Coordinates of C-alpha atoms in Angstrom, one line a residue:
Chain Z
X1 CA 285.0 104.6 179.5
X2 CA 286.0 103.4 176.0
X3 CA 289.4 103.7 174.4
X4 CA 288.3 105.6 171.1
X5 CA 292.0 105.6 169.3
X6 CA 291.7 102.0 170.3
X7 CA 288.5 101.4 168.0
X8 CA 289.4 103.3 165.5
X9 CA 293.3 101.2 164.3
X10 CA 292.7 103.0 160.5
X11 CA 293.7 106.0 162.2
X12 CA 297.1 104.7 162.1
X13 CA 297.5 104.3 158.0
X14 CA 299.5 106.9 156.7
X15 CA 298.0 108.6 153.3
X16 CA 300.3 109.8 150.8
X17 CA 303.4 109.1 153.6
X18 CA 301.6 111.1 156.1
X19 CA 299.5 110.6 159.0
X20 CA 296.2 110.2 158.5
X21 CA 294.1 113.4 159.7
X22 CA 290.4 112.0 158.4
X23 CA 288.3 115.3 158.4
X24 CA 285.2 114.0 156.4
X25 CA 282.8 112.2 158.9
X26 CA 280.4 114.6 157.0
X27 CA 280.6 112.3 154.4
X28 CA 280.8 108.8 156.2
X29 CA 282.1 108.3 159.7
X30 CA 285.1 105.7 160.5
X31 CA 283.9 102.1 161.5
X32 CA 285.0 101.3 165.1
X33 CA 286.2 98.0 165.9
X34 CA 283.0 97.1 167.8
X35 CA 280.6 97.5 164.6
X36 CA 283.7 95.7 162.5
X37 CA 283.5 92.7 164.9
X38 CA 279.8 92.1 165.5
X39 CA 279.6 92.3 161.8
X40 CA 282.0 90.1 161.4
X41 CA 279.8 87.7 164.3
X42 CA 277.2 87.7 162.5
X43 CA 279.1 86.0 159.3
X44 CA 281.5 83.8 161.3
X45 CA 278.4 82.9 164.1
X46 CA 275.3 82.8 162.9
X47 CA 275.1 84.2 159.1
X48 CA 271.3 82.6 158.0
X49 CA 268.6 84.3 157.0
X50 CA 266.1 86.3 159.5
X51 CA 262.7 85.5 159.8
X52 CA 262.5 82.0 158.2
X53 CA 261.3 78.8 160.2
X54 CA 262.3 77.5 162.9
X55 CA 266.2 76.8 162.3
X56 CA 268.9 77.9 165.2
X57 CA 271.0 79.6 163.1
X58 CA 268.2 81.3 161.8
X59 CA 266.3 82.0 165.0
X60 CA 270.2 83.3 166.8
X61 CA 270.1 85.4 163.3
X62 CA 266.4 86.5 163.7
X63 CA 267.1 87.7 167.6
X64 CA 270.3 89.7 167.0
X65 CA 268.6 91.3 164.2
X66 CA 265.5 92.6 166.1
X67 CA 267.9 93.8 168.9
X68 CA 269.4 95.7 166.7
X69 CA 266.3 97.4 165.9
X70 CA 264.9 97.9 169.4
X71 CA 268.3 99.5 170.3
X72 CA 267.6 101.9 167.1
X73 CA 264.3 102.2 168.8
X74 CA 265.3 103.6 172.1
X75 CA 267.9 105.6 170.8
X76 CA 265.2 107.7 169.2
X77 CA 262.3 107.8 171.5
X78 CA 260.6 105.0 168.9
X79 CA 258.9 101.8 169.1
X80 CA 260.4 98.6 167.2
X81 CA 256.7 98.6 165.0
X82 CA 258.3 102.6 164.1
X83 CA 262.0 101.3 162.8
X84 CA 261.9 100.4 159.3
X85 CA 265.6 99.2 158.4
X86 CA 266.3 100.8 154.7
X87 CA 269.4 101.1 152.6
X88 CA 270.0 104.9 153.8
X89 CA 268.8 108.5 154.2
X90 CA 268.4 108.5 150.3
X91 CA 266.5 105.2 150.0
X92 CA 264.0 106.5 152.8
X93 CA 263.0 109.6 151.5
X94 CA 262.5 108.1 148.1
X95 CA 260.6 104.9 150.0
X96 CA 258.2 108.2 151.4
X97 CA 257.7 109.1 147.5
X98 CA 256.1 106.0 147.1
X99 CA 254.3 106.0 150.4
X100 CA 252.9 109.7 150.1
X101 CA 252.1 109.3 146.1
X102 CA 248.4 108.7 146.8
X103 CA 247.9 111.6 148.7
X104 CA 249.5 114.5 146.1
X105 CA 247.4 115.6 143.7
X106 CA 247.8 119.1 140.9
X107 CA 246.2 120.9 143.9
X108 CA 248.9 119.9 146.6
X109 CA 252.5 121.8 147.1
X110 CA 255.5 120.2 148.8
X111 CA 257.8 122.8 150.9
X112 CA 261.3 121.5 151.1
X113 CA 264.4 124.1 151.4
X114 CA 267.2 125.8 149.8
X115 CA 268.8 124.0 152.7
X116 CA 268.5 120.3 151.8
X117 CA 270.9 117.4 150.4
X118 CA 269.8 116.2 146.8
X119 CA 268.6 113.4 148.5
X120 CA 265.6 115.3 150.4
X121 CA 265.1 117.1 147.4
X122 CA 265.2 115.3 144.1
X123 CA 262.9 112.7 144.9
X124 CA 260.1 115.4 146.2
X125 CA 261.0 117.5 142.7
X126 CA 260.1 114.0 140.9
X127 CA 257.1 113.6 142.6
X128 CA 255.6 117.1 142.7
X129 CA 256.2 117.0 138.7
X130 CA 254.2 113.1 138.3
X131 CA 251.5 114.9 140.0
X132 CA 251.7 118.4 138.5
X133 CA 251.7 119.8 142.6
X134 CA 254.0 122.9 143.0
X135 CA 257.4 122.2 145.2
X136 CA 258.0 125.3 147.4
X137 CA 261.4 126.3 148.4
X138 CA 262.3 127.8 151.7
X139 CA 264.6 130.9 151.1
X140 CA 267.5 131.1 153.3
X141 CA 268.2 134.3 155.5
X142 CA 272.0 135.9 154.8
X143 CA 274.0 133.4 157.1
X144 CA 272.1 130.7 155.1
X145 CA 269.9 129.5 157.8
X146 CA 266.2 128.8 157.5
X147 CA 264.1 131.9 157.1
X148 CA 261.5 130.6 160.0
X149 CA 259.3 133.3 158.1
X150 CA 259.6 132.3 155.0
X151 CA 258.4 129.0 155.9
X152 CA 255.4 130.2 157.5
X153 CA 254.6 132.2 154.1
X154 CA 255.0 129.2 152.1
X155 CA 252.9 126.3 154.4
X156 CA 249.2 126.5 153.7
X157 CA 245.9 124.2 153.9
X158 CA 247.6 122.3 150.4
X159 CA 250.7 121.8 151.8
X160 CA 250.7 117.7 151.6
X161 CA 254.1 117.4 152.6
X162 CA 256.9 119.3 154.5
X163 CA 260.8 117.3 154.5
X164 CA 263.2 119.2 155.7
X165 CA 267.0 119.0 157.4
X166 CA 267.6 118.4 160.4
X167 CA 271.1 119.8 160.5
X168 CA 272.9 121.4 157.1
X169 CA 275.5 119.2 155.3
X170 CA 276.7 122.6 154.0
X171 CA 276.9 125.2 156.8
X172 CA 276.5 122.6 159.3
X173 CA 274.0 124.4 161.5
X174 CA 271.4 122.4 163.5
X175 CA 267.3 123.8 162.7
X176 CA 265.3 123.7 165.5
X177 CA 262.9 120.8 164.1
X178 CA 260.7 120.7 167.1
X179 CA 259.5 124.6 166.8
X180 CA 259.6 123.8 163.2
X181 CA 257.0 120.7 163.4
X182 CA 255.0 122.6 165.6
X183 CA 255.0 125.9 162.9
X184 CA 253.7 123.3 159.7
X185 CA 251.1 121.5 162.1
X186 CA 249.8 124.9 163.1
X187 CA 249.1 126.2 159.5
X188 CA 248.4 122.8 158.0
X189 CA 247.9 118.8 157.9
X190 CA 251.3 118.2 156.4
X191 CA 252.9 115.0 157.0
X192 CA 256.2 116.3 158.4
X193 CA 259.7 114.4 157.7
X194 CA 263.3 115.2 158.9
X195 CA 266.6 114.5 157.0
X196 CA 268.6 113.6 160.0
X197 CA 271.7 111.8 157.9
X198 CA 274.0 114.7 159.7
X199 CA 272.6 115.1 162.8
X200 CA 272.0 111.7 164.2
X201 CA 275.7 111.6 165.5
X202 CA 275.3 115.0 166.8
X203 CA 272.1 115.5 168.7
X204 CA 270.4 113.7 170.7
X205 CA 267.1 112.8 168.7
X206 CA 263.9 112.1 169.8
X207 CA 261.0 111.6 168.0
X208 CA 258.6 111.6 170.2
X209 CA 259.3 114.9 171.9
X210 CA 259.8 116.7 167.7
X211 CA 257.0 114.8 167.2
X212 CA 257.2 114.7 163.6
X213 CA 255.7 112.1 161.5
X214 CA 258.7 110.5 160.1
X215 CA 262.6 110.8 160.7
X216 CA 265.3 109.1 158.4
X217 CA 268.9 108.6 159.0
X218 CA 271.9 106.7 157.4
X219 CA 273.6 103.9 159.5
X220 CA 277.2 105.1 158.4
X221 CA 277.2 108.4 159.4
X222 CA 276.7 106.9 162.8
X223 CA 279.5 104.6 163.1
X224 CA 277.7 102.0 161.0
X225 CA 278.2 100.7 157.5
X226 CA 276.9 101.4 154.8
X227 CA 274.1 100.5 152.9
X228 CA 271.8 100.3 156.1
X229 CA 269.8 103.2 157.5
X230 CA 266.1 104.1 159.7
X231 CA 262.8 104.8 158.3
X232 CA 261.1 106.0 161.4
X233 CA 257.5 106.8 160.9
X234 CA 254.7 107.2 163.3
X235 CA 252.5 103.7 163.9
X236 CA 249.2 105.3 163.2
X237 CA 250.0 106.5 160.0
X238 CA 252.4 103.8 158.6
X239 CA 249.2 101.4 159.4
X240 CA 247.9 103.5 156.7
X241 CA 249.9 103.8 154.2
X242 CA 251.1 101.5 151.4
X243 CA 254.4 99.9 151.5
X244 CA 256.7 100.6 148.8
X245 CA 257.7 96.7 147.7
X246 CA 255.8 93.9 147.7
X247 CA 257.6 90.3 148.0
X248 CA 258.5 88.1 150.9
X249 CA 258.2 89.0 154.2
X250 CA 255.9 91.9 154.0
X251 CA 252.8 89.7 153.4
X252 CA 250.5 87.9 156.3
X253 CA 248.8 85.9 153.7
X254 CA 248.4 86.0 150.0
X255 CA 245.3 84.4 147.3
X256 CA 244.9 84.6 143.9
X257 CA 243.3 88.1 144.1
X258 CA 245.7 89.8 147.1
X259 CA 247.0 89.7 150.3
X260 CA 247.1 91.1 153.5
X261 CA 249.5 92.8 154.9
X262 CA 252.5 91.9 157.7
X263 CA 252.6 93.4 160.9
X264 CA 254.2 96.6 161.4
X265 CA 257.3 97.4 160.7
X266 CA 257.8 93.9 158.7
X267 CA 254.9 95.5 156.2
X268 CA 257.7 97.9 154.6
X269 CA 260.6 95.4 154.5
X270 CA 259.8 92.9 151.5
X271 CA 262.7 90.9 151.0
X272 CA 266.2 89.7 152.6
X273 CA 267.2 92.7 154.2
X274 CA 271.1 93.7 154.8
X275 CA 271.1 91.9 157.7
X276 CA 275.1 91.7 159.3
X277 CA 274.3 95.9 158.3
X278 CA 271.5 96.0 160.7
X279 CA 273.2 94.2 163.2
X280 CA 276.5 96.4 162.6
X281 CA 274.4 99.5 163.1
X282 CA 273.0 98.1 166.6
X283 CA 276.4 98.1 168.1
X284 CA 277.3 101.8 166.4
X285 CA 274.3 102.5 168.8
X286 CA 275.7 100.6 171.4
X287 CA 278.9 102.6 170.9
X288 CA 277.6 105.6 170.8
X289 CA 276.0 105.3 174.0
X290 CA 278.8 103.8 175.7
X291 CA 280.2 107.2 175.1
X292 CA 277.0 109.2 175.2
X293 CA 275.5 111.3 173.0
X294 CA 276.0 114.3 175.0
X295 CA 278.9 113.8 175.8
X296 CA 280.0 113.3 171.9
X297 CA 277.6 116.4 170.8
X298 CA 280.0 118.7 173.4
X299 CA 282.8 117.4 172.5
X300 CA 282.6 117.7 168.3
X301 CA 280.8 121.0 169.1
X302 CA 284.2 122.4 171.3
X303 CA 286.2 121.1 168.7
X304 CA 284.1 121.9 165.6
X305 CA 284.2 125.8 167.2
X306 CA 288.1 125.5 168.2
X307 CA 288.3 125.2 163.9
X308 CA 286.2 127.3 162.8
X309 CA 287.7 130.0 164.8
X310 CA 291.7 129.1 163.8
X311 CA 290.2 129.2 160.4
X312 CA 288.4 132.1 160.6
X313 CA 291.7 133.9 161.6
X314 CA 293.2 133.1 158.2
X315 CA 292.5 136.0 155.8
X316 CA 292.7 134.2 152.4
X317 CA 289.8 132.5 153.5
X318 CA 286.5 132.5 153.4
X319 CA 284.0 130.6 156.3
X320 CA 280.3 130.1 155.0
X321 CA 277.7 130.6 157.4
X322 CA 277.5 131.8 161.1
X323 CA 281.0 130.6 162.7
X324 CA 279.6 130.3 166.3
X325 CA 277.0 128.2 165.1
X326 CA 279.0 125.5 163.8
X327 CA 278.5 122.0 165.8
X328 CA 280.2 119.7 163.3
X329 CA 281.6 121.0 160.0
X330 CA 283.2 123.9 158.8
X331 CA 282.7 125.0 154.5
X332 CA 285.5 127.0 153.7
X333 CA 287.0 128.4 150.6
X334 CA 290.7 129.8 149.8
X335 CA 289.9 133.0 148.0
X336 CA 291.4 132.8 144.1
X337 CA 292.0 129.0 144.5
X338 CA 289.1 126.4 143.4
X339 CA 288.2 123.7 146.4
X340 CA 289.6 120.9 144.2
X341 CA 293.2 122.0 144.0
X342 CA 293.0 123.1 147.5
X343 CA 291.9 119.4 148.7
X344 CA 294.3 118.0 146.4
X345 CA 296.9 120.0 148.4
X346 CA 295.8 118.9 151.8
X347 CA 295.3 115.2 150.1
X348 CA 299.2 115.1 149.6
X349 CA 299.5 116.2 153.5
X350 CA 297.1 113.2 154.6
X351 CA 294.4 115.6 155.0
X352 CA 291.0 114.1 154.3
X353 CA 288.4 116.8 153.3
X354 CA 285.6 117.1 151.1
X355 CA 285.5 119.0 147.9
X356 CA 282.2 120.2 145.4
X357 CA 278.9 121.3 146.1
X358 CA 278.4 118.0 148.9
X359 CA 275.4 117.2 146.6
X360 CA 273.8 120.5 147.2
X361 CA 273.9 122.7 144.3
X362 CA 270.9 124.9 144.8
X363 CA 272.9 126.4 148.4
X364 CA 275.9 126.8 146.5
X365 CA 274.8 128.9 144.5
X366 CA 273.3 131.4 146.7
X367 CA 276.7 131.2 147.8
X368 CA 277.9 132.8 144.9
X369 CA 280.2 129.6 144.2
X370 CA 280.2 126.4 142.6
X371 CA 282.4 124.3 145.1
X372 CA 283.8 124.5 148.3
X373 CA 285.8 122.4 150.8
X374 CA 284.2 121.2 153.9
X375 CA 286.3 120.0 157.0
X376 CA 283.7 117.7 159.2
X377 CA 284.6 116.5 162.9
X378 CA 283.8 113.3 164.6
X379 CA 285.1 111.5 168.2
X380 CA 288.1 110.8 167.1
X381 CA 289.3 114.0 166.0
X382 CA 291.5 116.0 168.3
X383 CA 293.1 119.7 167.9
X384 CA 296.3 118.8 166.7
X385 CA 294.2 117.5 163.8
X386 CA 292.6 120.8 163.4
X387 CA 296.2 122.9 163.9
X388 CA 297.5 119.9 161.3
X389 CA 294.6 121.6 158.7
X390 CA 295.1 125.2 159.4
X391 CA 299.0 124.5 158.8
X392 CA 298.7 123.1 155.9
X393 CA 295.8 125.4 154.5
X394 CA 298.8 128.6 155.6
X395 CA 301.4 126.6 153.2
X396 CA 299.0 125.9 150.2
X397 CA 298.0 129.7 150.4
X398 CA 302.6 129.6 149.2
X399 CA 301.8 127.1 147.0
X400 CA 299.3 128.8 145.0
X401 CA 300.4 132.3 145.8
X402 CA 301.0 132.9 142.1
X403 CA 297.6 132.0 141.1
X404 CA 296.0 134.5 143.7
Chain K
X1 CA 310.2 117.2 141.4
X2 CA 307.5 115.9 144.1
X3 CA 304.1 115.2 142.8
X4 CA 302.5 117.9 143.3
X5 CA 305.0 120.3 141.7
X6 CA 304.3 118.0 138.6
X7 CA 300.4 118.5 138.9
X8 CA 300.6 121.8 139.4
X9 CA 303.3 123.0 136.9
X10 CA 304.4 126.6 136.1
X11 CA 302.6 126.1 132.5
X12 CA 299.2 124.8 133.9
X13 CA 299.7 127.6 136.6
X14 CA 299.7 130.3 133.7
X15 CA 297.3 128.6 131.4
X16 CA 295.2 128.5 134.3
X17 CA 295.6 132.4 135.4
X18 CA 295.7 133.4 131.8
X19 CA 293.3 131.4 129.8
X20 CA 293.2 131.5 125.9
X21 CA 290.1 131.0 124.0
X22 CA 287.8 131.7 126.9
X23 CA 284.8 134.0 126.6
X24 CA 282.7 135.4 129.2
X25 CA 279.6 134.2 126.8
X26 CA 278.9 132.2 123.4
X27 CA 276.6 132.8 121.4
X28 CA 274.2 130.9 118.9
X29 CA 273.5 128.1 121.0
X30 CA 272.7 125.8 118.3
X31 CA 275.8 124.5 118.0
X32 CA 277.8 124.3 121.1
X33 CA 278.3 121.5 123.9
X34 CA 278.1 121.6 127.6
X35 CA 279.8 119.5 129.9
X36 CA 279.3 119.1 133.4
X37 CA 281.6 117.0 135.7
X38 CA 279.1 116.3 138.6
X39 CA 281.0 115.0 141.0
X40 CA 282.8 118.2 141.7
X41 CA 281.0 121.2 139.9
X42 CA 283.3 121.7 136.6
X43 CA 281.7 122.9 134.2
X44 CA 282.7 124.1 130.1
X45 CA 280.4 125.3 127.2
X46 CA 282.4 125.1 123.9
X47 CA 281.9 126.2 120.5
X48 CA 283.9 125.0 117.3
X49 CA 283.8 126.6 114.0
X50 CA 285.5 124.9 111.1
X51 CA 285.5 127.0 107.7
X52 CA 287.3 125.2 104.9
X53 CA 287.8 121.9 107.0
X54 CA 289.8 123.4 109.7
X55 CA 288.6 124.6 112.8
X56 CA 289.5 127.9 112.7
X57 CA 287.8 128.9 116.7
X58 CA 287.7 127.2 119.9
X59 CA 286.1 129.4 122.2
X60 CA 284.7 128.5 125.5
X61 CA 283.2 129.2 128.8
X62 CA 283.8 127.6 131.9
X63 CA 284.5 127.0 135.3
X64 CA 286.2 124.9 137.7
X65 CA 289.7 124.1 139.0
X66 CA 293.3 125.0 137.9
X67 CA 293.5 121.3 135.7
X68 CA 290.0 121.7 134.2
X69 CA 291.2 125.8 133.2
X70 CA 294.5 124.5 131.9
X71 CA 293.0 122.1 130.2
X72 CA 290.6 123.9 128.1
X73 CA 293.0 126.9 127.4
X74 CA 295.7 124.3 126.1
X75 CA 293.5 122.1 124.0
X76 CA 291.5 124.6 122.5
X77 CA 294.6 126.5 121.9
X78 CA 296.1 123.5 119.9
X79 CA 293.4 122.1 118.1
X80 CA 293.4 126.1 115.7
X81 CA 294.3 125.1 112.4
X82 CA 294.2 121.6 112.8
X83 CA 291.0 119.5 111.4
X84 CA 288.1 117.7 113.2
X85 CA 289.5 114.1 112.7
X86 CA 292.9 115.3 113.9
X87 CA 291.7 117.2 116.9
X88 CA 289.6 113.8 117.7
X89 CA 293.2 112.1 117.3
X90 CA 294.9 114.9 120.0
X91 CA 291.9 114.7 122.2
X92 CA 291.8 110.6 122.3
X93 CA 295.3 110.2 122.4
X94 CA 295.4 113.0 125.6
X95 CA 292.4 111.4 127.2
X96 CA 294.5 108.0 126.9
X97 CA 297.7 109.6 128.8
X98 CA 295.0 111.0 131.2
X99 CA 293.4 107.5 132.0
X100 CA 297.0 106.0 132.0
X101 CA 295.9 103.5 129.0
X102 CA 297.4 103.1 126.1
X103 CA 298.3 105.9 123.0
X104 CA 300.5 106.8 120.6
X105 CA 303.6 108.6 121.3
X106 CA 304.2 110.0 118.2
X107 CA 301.2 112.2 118.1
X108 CA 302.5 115.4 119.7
X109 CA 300.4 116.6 122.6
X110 CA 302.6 119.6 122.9
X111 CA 301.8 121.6 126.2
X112 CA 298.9 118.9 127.3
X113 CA 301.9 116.5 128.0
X114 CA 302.6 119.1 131.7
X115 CA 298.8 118.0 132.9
X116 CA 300.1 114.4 132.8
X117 CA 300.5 115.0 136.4
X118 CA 296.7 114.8 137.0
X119 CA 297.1 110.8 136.0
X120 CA 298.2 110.2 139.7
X121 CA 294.9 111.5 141.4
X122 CA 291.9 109.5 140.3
X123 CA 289.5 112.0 141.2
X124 CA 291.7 114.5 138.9
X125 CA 291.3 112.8 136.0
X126 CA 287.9 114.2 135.2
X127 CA 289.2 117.6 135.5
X128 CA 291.7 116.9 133.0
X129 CA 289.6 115.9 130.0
X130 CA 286.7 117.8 131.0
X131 CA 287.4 119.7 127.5
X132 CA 288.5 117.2 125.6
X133 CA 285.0 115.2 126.9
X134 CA 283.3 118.1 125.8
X135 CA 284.9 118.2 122.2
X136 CA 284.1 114.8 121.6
X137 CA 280.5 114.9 122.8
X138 CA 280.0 117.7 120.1
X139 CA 281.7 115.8 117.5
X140 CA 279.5 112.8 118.3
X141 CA 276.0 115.0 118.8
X142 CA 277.2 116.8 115.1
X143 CA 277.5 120.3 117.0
X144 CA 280.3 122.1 114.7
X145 CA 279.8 125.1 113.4
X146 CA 280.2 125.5 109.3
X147 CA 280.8 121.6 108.9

């Protein structure tokens, strides 16, 4: 079994003169040593450029690379010619724009959800208005969880495209993607797509089994770095479809008048890609099974529930969303004090939350509130990390107890 | 006093419960500014009306944190009476303190000097000068009322 405190040494540096309590995994997870090293490898080892000739460096480059992807592969019930590497979640869905573009038309709608990250929403908002189609909105039910009949009412024969979350970066509940695939392919030919930025490191995902048509993720919320994340798309339709960039790489040959295309998934990835990133996310994977996924999905899940129910006991503040159906974040608010000076507070204490709308404005205000804190759990997180929060949260309610 | 008891001062405190100049809504849209600060969800709408080359309102609506709400009541409480160009001159030289650059000492900031606090938290900042921002974006986009 692996040493967790052991890969994670930041948890050691003391913020503000206190021990570090890091309670925003929501927002990007902590590196473990592993991923830190074999990046590292790749730079001090074999740092040339993948794909090109017949080198050694390149070709040790070239095989580390594509290892990196078949572990992403597995991981998600996918097949290498499935994993496109992008820059993130954000950078996928906005690669789909571009993908999808020739098949939305005035006549099309696009249902996304009240639910979703700017990132899986913008981009579909963008799109919709270059092609004057109508972008639908599934309403939320009073815990803020997808109203299942809502989305039925709003999926018809011109629904071209369906991208919702696969878990909330707000009320951190988990959507039951598979019934929800199975709903959108029932009442129409969608191409279905799932934000799974927040649940990756929570679920165990698989592709195949949803069987949605694509699935995109961020590398660093998974113990990766940043600036590398998955495209997954089913093979028969990314055959189909029209890569996003054209340049190196993605071409098999090229005349004057056009080209043909690389093999799958090398089609979608024109240029040098982030390579040591790549590689760095294959060993978050190899982390992450070392523990296994279950086994990390029941343990953030115990503790994620052991929080929200300590918090829950405070009456100055308020939870958001159903408390037992937290798995990995808990959106709170202390009544009469805004979310900034509250994080500000816990800041001081070492206490590493999340304050705003966490790039979700449209939720927020069916929340009746323009920000909110958000305490988000990972592995490394114990309880006396979660009693450290609740401690400090009863001492800021005396801090600010002339302002309430 | 720790940093924290300088950020969050008894003034800022009661500027912050008791704002002056704030309105629950403005009117005459014309010629007011809004600021957002994206990053965490503060938001002001302010409207200044100079008769006789001196600003003689500085009402606002807004919303956000303790800083931003202190911030807006003090500024717009201070810059009454004064002129454009010398408002420009308190919010500049308050935006300077803010951003730890910089200013003159001799211009008297009067109660903004307790949200010099907020210089020590980066993310702060923005909170801090989300009113004086806003007055110089309406200076700069003309949107004064009577000049």
């Amino acid at each position: 079994m692996i040493n967790i405190k052991e890969q994670f040494p930041i948890l050691n540096e003391k913020v503000n003169e206190n021990k570090l309590v890091y309670l925003d995994s929501g927002a990007t997870a902590l590196t473990p040593n592993m991923v830190i090293e074999k990046q590292n490898e790749y730079f001090l080892k074999y740092n040339a450029n993948v794909h090109r000739g017949v080198a050694t460096l390149s070709g040790k480059a070239t095989l580390e690379f594509e290892e990196a992807r078949t572990k992403i592969a597995k991981f998600i019930n996918a097949t290498e010619e499935e994993v496109i590497f992008s820059k993130g979640t954000t950078n996928s869905m906005n690669q789909l724009t571009m993908m999808l573009d020739e098949f939305v038309n005035s006549k099309s709608n696009i249902v996304v959800s009240i639910q979703e990250h700017h990132s899986n929403m913008i981009p579909w908002q963008q799109l919709a208005k270059r092609h004057g189609a109508e972008l639908r909105f599934v309403e939320l039910d009073k815990n803020y969880g997808l109203d299942i009949d809502d989305l039925k009412s709003k999926v018809d024969q011109n629904t071209i495209i369906v991208s919702l979350t696969h878990m909330s970066n707000v009320i951190g509940e988990t959507n039951d993607i598979k019934t929800i695939n199975k709903i959108v392919k029932e009442q129409s030919n969608a191409y279905t797509i799932f934000d799974g930025a927040q649940a990756i490191t929570h679920h165990k995902v698989d592709v195949k089994e949803i069987s949605c048509d694509f699935y995109c993720f961020s590398g660093h919320k998974l113990f990766g770095p940043t600036g590398i994340g998955v495209l997954y798309g089913k093979k028969e339709i990314l055959k189909n479809v029209r890569p996003c960039e054209y340049g190196g790489e993605m071409m098999a040959s090229v005349t004057r008048e056009d080209l043909t295309y690389a093999e799958l998934p090398h089609k979608f990835e024109a240029g040098t890609p982030n390579i040591a990133g790549a590689i760095g996310l294959g060993a978050a994977i190899d982390f992450v099974n070392a523990i296994g996924i279950e086994n990390l999905e029941a343990y953030v899940t115990e503790l994620t529930q052991y929080a929200a129910k300590k918090i829950a006991e405070l009456d100055f503040i308020t939870i958001y969303g159903s408390i037992d159906k937290k798995t990995s974040l808990v959106t709170f608010n202390m009544n009469g004090i805004h979310s900034h000076d509250l994080t500000t507070f816990l800041d001081e204490k070492g206490i590493q939350v999340r304050a705003g709308h966490h790039c979700n404005q449209l939720i927020l205000e069916s929340m009746c509130t323009s920000s909110t804190a958000r305490a988000s759990f990972q592995i490394y997180n114990t309880k006396s990390d979660v009693d450290d929060l609740v401690e400090a949260l009863i001492e800021a309610k005396e801090f600010f107890a002339w302002m309430i | 006093m720790n940093d924290l008891d300088n950020l969050y001062r008894q003034v800022i405190m009661e500027h912050a419960k008791f704002p002056k100049n704030k309105v629950h809504e403005l009117h005459d849209h014309d010629c007011n500014c809004k600021l957002d600060n994206p990053s965490c969800g503060d938001k002001i709408e302010l409207q200044v009306v100079v008769e006789d080359e001196k600003i003689i309102s500085a009402e606002y609506v807004n919303e956000g944190c303790t800083i931003s709400m202190a911030g807006a009541s003090i500024f717009s409480d201070m810059i009454i009476g004064a002129s454009v160009e010398e408002a420009q001159v308190i919010a500049d030289n308050y935006n300077n303190m803010i951003d730890k650059k910089d200013y003159d000492e001799n211009i008297d900031l009067g109660e903004l000097v307790a949200l010099s606090g907020s210089s020590k938290y980066l993310a702060r900042r923005k909170c801090a000068k989300v009113a004086t921002d806003c007055f110089n974006k309406c200076v700069e986009e003309d949107k004064i009322k009577g000049r």
